[in-house]
Each structure stands twice: as C-alpha cells, then as structure tokens.
Amino acid sequence: MKNSGWNSSVLIVGAGIAGIEASLLLAKSGRKVYLVEKMSSIGGNIMKLEDAFPTMDCVACMVTPKLEEVIENESIELLRLSEVQAVNGSIGDFSVKIKKKAGYVDLESCIGCSACFEPCPVEVENEFEERLSKRKAIYVPCSGALPAVPVVDTENCLRFKGQECQVCQEACVFEAIDFGEQDEDI
C-alpha cells in the first residue's frame, strides 16, 4: 500500500473506539482511511462492557451506530484480521506492509445467521469474554460484534488439525465458508 502524498490517505492501526472515531473524522474530512484491526471485529475492549462510567449508558447503544458507520463508509477500508508488518518512508510519503490473515468466511456472502456455529464439534474458552464462556472453532467474538461475520480459529478447527471436518461449511446455505482462502500480504 503506497501513500503518494500528504492529503491522499491515512493509515490507522487499531479499530478500538479511538481508531473508530479518528477514522470517521478523517473520512468526513475527505481522506481515504485504511483501518487496520488484528481482531475479526471492531470496537475493541469497550465491547466487553455493558454500561459505561460515569453515566452508566448502554455501551452497545452508544457504540454500535459508530461501528455501523465505519463499515458502511466508502472512504474507510477496514482491514480486519490484519497487522502492520513494516513501515518505510516518512510523513506524507510512506509505504506499509500489512499481513492479512484468512478468516475463511466471505464477508459478502455471509449474512451473520450463525447456522455454522451449532454443528461445530469444537468448544474452547472465549478469550474475548475473559474465558468465562465457551465458543466454537468458527465464531464471532461476542454478541453485537461487527462485522457479524464469523472467523475460523485455525488453532482449534479440526480441519486445520488434519481431520476431514467440514460441518460448518455444510451448514452454511449461503456457501460463505471458503477453506481455500489464503493469508495475503498487502
């Protein structure tokens, strides 16, 4: 990814609440924004909360509209499951190497119905929920996560451990699960 001038594009690393707010402000000012997030969903740690201090307002009620705005904004390119590997150059003239992991679920085809979760035989502790709940090897980190598209956990998925499991793929009537997807360098 090459930035060819001070006013052309911006890279923001992290789609927590600060990265989301910065992305929206910059996109509204006419900049192209690349928002890099290592997780499968955006919102960061605030999504773990039910209410926000000091007003005790509902976090989902406050944050979800901003998350949706980021996803729908054509000036913001969300690179989920991605991490910055290298940055070369200087302010206004830089290039960035990003490693984008395969999620194995197509963002365009998946409607977030969660039909692929139930048949998955694997159950592990959910790290996002502080290991207080269980999740499957194909999952969305928490309810209300956006995008509401699951990702396959290759560390725990039986298919990536050499077994012939494809029950999640068979359960998806929209054919959104693609085990042929590859990691890519951007």
Coordinates of C-alpha atoms in Angstrom, one line a residue:
M1 CA 0.0 0.0 0.0
K2 CA 1.6 3.3 -1.1
N3 CA 0.7 6.8 0.1
S4 CA 1.6 9.2 -2.6
G5 CA 1.0 12.5 -0.9
W6 CA 0.1 14.2 2.4
N7 CA -3.6 14.6 1.5
S8 CA -4.3 11.3 -0.1
S9 CA -4.7 8.6 2.5
V10 CA -4.3 7.8 6.2
L11 CA -3.5 4.5 8.0
I12 CA -5.0 4.0 11.4
V13 CA -3.8 1.0 13.4
G14 CA -6.5 -0.4 15.8
A15 CA -10.2 -0.3 15.5
G16 CA -11.0 0.3 19.1
I17 CA -13.1 3.3 20.0
A18 CA -10.2 5.8 19.4
G19 CA -9.4 4.3 16.0
I20 CA -13.0 4.3 15.0
E21 CA -13.5 7.9 16.0
A22 CA -10.4 9.0 14.2
S23 CA -11.4 7.1 11.1
L24 CA -14.8 8.7 11.0
L25 CA -13.4 12.2 11.5
L26 CA -10.8 11.8 8.8
A27 CA -13.2 10.2 6.3
K28 CA -15.6 13.1 6.9
S29 CA -12.8 15.5 6.0
G30 CA -12.4 13.8 2.6
R31 CA -9.5 11.5 3.4
K32 CA -9.2 7.8 2.3
V33 CA -8.7 5.8 5.5
Y34 CA -7.2 2.4 5.9
L35 CA -8.3 1.0 9.3
V36 CA -6.1 -2.0 10.3
E37 CA -7.5 -4.3 13.0
K38 CA -6.0 -7.6 14.2
M39 CA -9.2 -8.9 15.5
S40 CA -12.2 -10.2 13.4
S41 CA -14.5 -7.5 14.7
I42 CA -14.2 -3.8 15.5
G43 CA -14.9 -1.9 18.7
G44 CA -12.1 -3.1 20.9
N45 CA -12.3 -3.7 24.6
I46 CA -15.3 -1.3 25.1
M47 CA -17.4 -4.1 23.6
K48 CA -16.8 -6.2 26.7
L49 CA -18.7 -3.7 28.8
E50 CA -22.4 -3.5 29.3
D51 CA -22.5 0.1 30.7
A52 CA -20.1 3.0 30.6
F53 CA -19.0 5.0 33.5
P54 CA -19.8 7.7 34.7
T55 CA -23.3 7.9 33.1
M56 CA -23.8 4.2 33.0
D57 CA -25.2 4.4 29.5
C58 CA -25.6 1.3 27.4
V59 CA -22.3 0.7 25.6
A60 CA -23.9 -1.1 22.7
C61 CA -26.4 1.7 22.3
M62 CA -23.6 4.3 22.1
V63 CA -21.0 2.4 20.1
T64 CA -23.0 0.3 17.6
P65 CA -24.0 3.2 15.4
K66 CA -20.4 4.2 15.1
L67 CA -19.3 0.7 14.2
E68 CA -22.0 0.5 11.5
E69 CA -20.9 3.9 10.2
V70 CA -17.3 2.7 9.8
I71 CA -18.4 -0.5 8.0
E72 CA -20.7 1.5 5.6
N73 CA -18.4 4.4 4.9
E74 CA -16.9 4.1 1.4
S75 CA -13.9 6.2 2.4
I76 CA -12.9 3.7 5.1
E77 CA -11.3 0.4 4.1
L78 CA -11.5 -1.9 7.0
L79 CA -8.7 -4.5 7.1
R80 CA -9.8 -6.9 9.8
L81 CA -7.6 -9.9 10.8
S82 CA -4.6 -7.7 9.7
E83 CA -1.4 -6.5 11.3
V84 CA 1.2 -4.0 10.2
Q85 CA 4.5 -5.8 9.4
A86 CA 6.6 -2.8 8.2
V87 CA 6.5 0.9 7.5
N88 CA 9.0 2.6 5.2
G89 CA 9.4 6.2 4.2
S90 CA 8.5 9.4 6.0
I91 CA 5.5 11.5 6.8
G92 CA 3.5 12.1 3.6
D93 CA 5.5 9.6 1.6
F94 CA 5.3 6.1 3.1
S95 CA 4.5 2.5 2.3
V96 CA 3.2 0.0 4.7
K97 CA 3.3 -3.8 4.5
I98 CA 0.3 -5.5 6.1
K99 CA -0.3 -9.2 6.8
K100 CA -4.0 -10.1 6.4
K101 CA -5.0 -13.5 7.8
A102 CA -7.6 -15.6 6.1
G103 CA -10.9 -15.7 8.0
Y104 CA -12.3 -18.4 5.8
V105 CA -15.7 -16.8 5.7
D106 CA -16.7 -14.4 2.8
L107 CA -17.8 -11.0 4.1
E108 CA -20.1 -10.5 1.1
S109 CA -21.8 -13.9 1.2
C110 CA -22.3 -14.3 5.0
I111 CA -25.4 -12.8 6.5
G112 CA -24.4 -13.5 10.1
C113 CA -27.1 -16.1 10.7
S114 CA -24.8 -18.2 12.9
A115 CA -26.0 -21.5 11.4
C116 CA -22.4 -22.6 11.1
F117 CA -21.7 -22.4 14.9
E118 CA -24.1 -25.1 16.2
P119 CA -22.7 -28.1 14.3
C120 CA -19.1 -27.4 15.1
P121 CA -17.9 -30.1 17.4
V122 CA -15.1 -28.0 18.9
E123 CA -15.7 -25.9 22.1
V124 CA -13.0 -23.7 23.6
E125 CA -12.8 -20.9 26.1
N126 CA -13.7 -17.5 24.7
E127 CA -10.7 -15.2 25.2
F128 CA -12.6 -12.1 24.4
E129 CA -15.0 -12.8 27.2
E130 CA -12.2 -13.4 29.7
R131 CA -12.6 -17.2 29.4
L132 CA -15.9 -17.0 31.2
S133 CA -17.8 -18.5 28.3
K134 CA -17.3 -21.1 25.6
R135 CA -17.2 -20.6 21.8
K136 CA -16.8 -22.8 18.8
A137 CA -13.9 -23.1 16.4
I138 CA -16.0 -20.9 14.0
Y139 CA -17.2 -17.9 15.9
V140 CA -17.9 -14.2 16.4
P141 CA -16.1 -12.9 19.5
C142 CA -19.2 -11.6 21.2
S143 CA -22.8 -10.8 20.6
G144 CA -23.1 -7.4 19.0
A145 CA -19.7 -7.8 17.3
L146 CA -19.4 -6.0 13.9
P147 CA -18.9 -7.1 11.3
A148 CA -21.2 -10.0 12.4
V149 CA -19.2 -12.4 10.2
P150 CA -17.6 -15.4 11.9
V151 CA -14.0 -16.4 11.5
V152 CA -12.4 -19.9 11.7
D153 CA -10.0 -20.4 14.5
T154 CA -7.3 -22.4 12.8
E155 CA -5.6 -23.3 16.1
N156 CA -8.7 -25.3 17.2
C157 CA -10.5 -26.2 14.0
L158 CA -10.4 -29.9 13.3
R159 CA -9.9 -29.3 9.6
F160 CA -6.7 -27.5 10.3
K161 CA -5.5 -30.3 12.5
G162 CA -5.6 -32.8 9.7
Q163 CA -9.2 -34.1 10.1
E164 CA -11.9 -34.1 7.4
C165 CA -14.4 -31.9 9.3
Q166 CA -16.4 -29.5 7.3
V167 CA -19.7 -29.5 9.2
C168 CA -19.7 -25.7 9.4
Q169 CA -19.3 -25.4 5.6
E170 CA -22.1 -27.9 5.0
A171 CA -24.4 -26.0 7.4
C172 CA -23.9 -22.7 5.5
V173 CA -26.7 -22.4 2.9
F174 CA -25.1 -19.3 1.5
E175 CA -21.8 -21.1 0.7
A176 CA -19.9 -18.3 2.6
I177 CA -17.3 -20.6 4.1
D178 CA -14.2 -21.0 1.9
F179 CA -11.4 -23.2 3.3
G180 CA -9.3 -22.3 0.2
E181 CA -8.9 -18.7 1.3
Q182 CA -5.3 -17.7 1.9
D183 CA -3.4 -15.2 4.0
E184 CA -2.2 -12.3 2.0
D185 CA 0.4 -9.6 2.1
I186 CA -0.9 -6.1 1.3

